Amino acid sequence: MYVCKHKKTLYCLKQVTRAWFEKFSVVISSLEFVSSSYDSAIFIKYTDASRIILSLYVDDMIIIGDDIDAILFLKTKLARQFEMKALGYFDISWALR
C-alpha cells in the first residue's frame, strides 16, 4: 500500500481560479449578462419581461429572477459548459414575513 501527499493541489492555485472565472465571464457575457459595477461576482440580465441576478461565491451560485423559463434556459446553457449540480429552489417568501 502506498500513501502520497501532494505538495500543491490544483484547486488552490490562483491561476486556476482566475482561468475558471475568466471562462465563466465569457460564457455568461455571451448570454447577455453584465457584471455589476459594485461586485464583479454578480451578473445581471435585464429584459423588458424579466430580470435575472446571478451571484457567485467561491464554487456556489445563486440565481434569482422573476422568469422561471429564463432561469431554466440559463441553467441549461451553463450546464453545457460547466459541471453543475442543482440544489433546488429556495422560497424566500417565508423570510419576508
PDB file of C-alpha atoms in Angstrom:
ATOM      1  CA  MET A   1       0.000   0.000   0.000  1.00  0.00           C
ATOM      2  CA  TYR A   2       1.245   3.491  -0.916  1.00  0.00           C
ATOM      3  CA  VAL A   3       0.278   6.827   0.544  1.00  0.00           C
ATOM      4  CA  CYS A   4       1.019  10.012  -1.380  1.00  0.00           C
ATOM      5  CA  LYS A   5       0.977  13.560  -0.145  1.00  0.00           C
ATOM      6  CA  HIS A   6       0.512  16.320  -2.702  1.00  0.00           C
ATOM      7  CA  LYS A   7       2.514  19.449  -2.010  1.00  0.00           C
ATOM      8  CA  LYS A   8       0.106  21.651  -4.007  1.00  0.00           C
ATOM      9  CA  THR A   9      -3.398  20.925  -5.095  1.00  0.00           C
ATOM     10  CA  LEU A  10      -4.624  22.148  -8.441  1.00  0.00           C
ATOM     11  CA  TYR A  11      -7.686  23.699  -6.805  1.00  0.00           C
ATOM     12  CA  CYS A  12      -5.612  26.060  -4.658  1.00  0.00           C
ATOM     13  CA  LEU A  13      -3.625  27.626  -7.462  1.00  0.00           C
ATOM     14  CA  LYS A  14      -4.614  31.222  -8.119  1.00  0.00           C
ATOM     15  CA  GLN A  15      -4.199  30.727 -11.864  1.00  0.00           C
ATOM     16  CA  VAL A  16      -6.859  28.007 -11.931  1.00  0.00           C
ATOM     17  CA  THR A  17      -9.367  30.212 -10.131  1.00  0.00           C
ATOM     18  CA  ARG A  18      -8.645  33.138 -12.441  1.00  0.00           C
ATOM     19  CA  ALA A  19      -8.869  30.957 -15.548  1.00  0.00           C
ATOM     20  CA  TRP A  20     -12.206  29.481 -14.403  1.00  0.00           C
ATOM     21  CA  PHE A  21     -13.647  32.920 -13.621  1.00  0.00           C
ATOM     22  CA  GLU A  22     -12.427  34.265 -16.957  1.00  0.00           C
ATOM     23  CA  LYS A  23     -14.120  31.386 -18.812  1.00  0.00           C
ATOM     24  CA  PHE A  24     -17.283  31.851 -16.746  1.00  0.00           C
ATOM     25  CA  SER A  25     -17.291  35.584 -17.525  1.00  0.00           C
ATOM     26  CA  VAL A  26     -17.037  34.891 -21.256  1.00  0.00           C
ATOM     27  CA  VAL A  27     -19.870  32.341 -21.151  1.00  0.00           C
ATOM     28  CA  ILE A  28     -22.183  34.479 -19.027  1.00  0.00           C
ATOM     29  CA  SER A  29     -21.460  37.556 -21.162  1.00  0.00           C
ATOM     30  CA  SER A  30     -22.415  35.580 -24.267  1.00  0.00           C
ATOM     31  CA  LEU A  31     -25.809  35.074 -22.605  1.00  0.00           C
ATOM     32  CA  GLU A  32     -26.208  38.881 -22.381  1.00  0.00           C
ATOM     33  CA  PHE A  33     -25.410  39.218 -18.677  1.00  0.00           C
ATOM     34  CA  VAL A  34     -23.354  42.160 -17.484  1.00  0.00           C
ATOM     35  CA  SER A  35     -21.098  42.295 -14.463  1.00  0.00           C
ATOM     36  CA  SER A  36     -22.240  44.526 -11.633  1.00  0.00           C
ATOM     37  CA  SER A  37     -20.239  47.701 -11.158  1.00  0.00           C
ATOM     38  CA  TYR A  38     -20.386  47.081  -7.384  1.00  0.00           C
ATOM     39  CA  ASP A  39     -19.241  43.453  -7.295  1.00  0.00           C
ATOM     40  CA  SER A  40     -17.528  41.528 -10.108  1.00  0.00           C
ATOM     41  CA  ALA A  41     -19.072  38.251  -8.877  1.00  0.00           C
ATOM     42  CA  ILE A  42     -22.627  39.466  -9.548  1.00  0.00           C
ATOM     43  CA  PHE A  43     -24.038  39.273 -13.064  1.00  0.00           C
ATOM     44  CA  ILE A  44     -27.324  40.861 -14.111  1.00  0.00           C
ATOM     45  CA  LYS A  45     -29.573  40.489 -17.132  1.00  0.00           C
ATOM     46  CA  TYR A  46     -32.459  42.873 -17.711  1.00  0.00           C
ATOM     47  CA  THR A  47     -35.078  42.386 -20.409  1.00  0.00           C
ATOM     48  CA  ASP A  48     -38.442  44.037 -20.954  1.00  0.00           C
ATOM     49  CA  ALA A  49     -40.142  40.984 -19.460  1.00  0.00           C
ATOM     50  CA  SER A  50     -37.777  39.948 -16.686  1.00  0.00           C
ATOM     51  CA  ARG A  51     -34.596  40.373 -14.734  1.00  0.00           C
ATOM     52  CA  ILE A  52     -32.162  37.740 -13.502  1.00  0.00           C
ATOM     53  CA  ILE A  53     -29.363  38.162 -10.981  1.00  0.00           C
ATOM     54  CA  LEU A  54     -26.616  35.571 -10.705  1.00  0.00           C
ATOM     55  CA  SER A  55     -24.267  35.683  -7.732  1.00  0.00           C
ATOM     56  CA  LEU A  56     -21.071  33.644  -7.378  1.00  0.00           C
ATOM     57  CA  TYR A  57     -19.410  32.781  -4.111  1.00  0.00           C
ATOM     58  CA  VAL A  58     -16.344  30.524  -4.325  1.00  0.00           C
ATOM     59  CA  ASP A  59     -17.876  27.484  -6.049  1.00  0.00           C
ATOM     60  CA  ASP A  60     -21.538  28.202  -5.333  1.00  0.00           C
ATOM     61  CA  MET A  61     -24.017  30.066  -7.492  1.00  0.00           C
ATOM     62  CA  ILE A  62     -27.336  31.668  -6.617  1.00  0.00           C
ATOM     63  CA  ILE A  63     -29.745  32.585  -9.405  1.00  0.00           C
ATOM     64  CA  ILE A  64     -32.587  34.957  -8.583  1.00  0.00           C
ATOM     65  CA  GLY A  65     -35.188  36.098 -11.061  1.00  0.00           C
ATOM     66  CA  ASP A  66     -38.808  36.602 -11.941  1.00  0.00           C
ATOM     67  CA  ASP A  67     -38.891  34.435 -15.097  1.00  0.00           C
ATOM     68  CA  ILE A  68     -38.681  30.693 -14.410  1.00  0.00           C
ATOM     69  CA  ASP A  69     -38.293  29.826 -18.106  1.00  0.00           C
ATOM     70  CA  ALA A  70     -35.340  32.209 -18.464  1.00  0.00           C
ATOM     71  CA  ILE A  71     -33.721  30.735 -15.339  1.00  0.00           C
ATOM     72  CA  LEU A  72     -34.160  27.192 -16.667  1.00  0.00           C
ATOM     73  CA  PHE A  73     -32.666  28.265 -20.005  1.00  0.00           C
ATOM     74  CA  LEU A  74     -29.703  29.820 -18.176  1.00  0.00           C
ATOM     75  CA  LYS A  75     -29.149  26.672 -16.107  1.00  0.00           C
ATOM     76  CA  THR A  76     -29.233  24.534 -19.264  1.00  0.00           C
ATOM     77  CA  LYS A  77     -26.694  26.747 -21.037  1.00  0.00           C
ATOM     78  CA  LEU A  78     -24.367  26.815 -18.039  1.00  0.00           C
ATOM     79  CA  ALA A  79     -24.621  23.044 -17.529  1.00  0.00           C
ATOM     80  CA  ARG A  80     -23.314  22.550 -21.081  1.00  0.00           C
ATOM     81  CA  GLN A  81     -20.151  24.469 -20.202  1.00  0.00           C
ATOM     82  CA  PHE A  82     -19.611  23.617 -16.536  1.00  0.00           C
ATOM     83  CA  GLU A  83     -20.195  20.669 -14.253  1.00  0.00           C
ATOM     84  CA  MET A  84     -23.148  21.677 -12.109  1.00  0.00           C
ATOM     85  CA  LYS A  85     -25.469  20.229  -9.510  1.00  0.00           C
ATOM     86  CA  ALA A  86     -28.790  21.949  -8.837  1.00  0.00           C
ATOM     87  CA  LEU A  87     -29.689  22.049  -5.160  1.00  0.00           C
ATOM     88  CA  GLY A  88     -33.285  23.064  -5.754  1.00  0.00           C
ATOM     89  CA  TYR A  89     -35.450  26.091  -5.219  1.00  0.00           C
ATOM     90  CA  PHE A  90     -35.448  28.396  -2.243  1.00  0.00           C
ATOM     91  CA  ASP A  91     -38.715  30.045  -1.308  1.00  0.00           C
ATOM     92  CA  ILE A  92     -37.800  33.442   0.069  1.00  0.00           C
ATOM     93  CA  SER A  93     -41.396  34.391   0.872  1.00  0.00           C
ATOM     94  CA  TRP A  94     -41.073  32.942   4.381  1.00  0.00           C
ATOM     95  CA  ALA A  95     -38.191  35.329   5.099  1.00  0.00           C
ATOM     96  CA  LEU A  96     -40.215  38.345   4.013  1.00  0.00           C
ATOM     97  CA  ARG A  97     -42.990  37.795   6.556  1.00  0.00           C
TER      98      ARG A  97
END
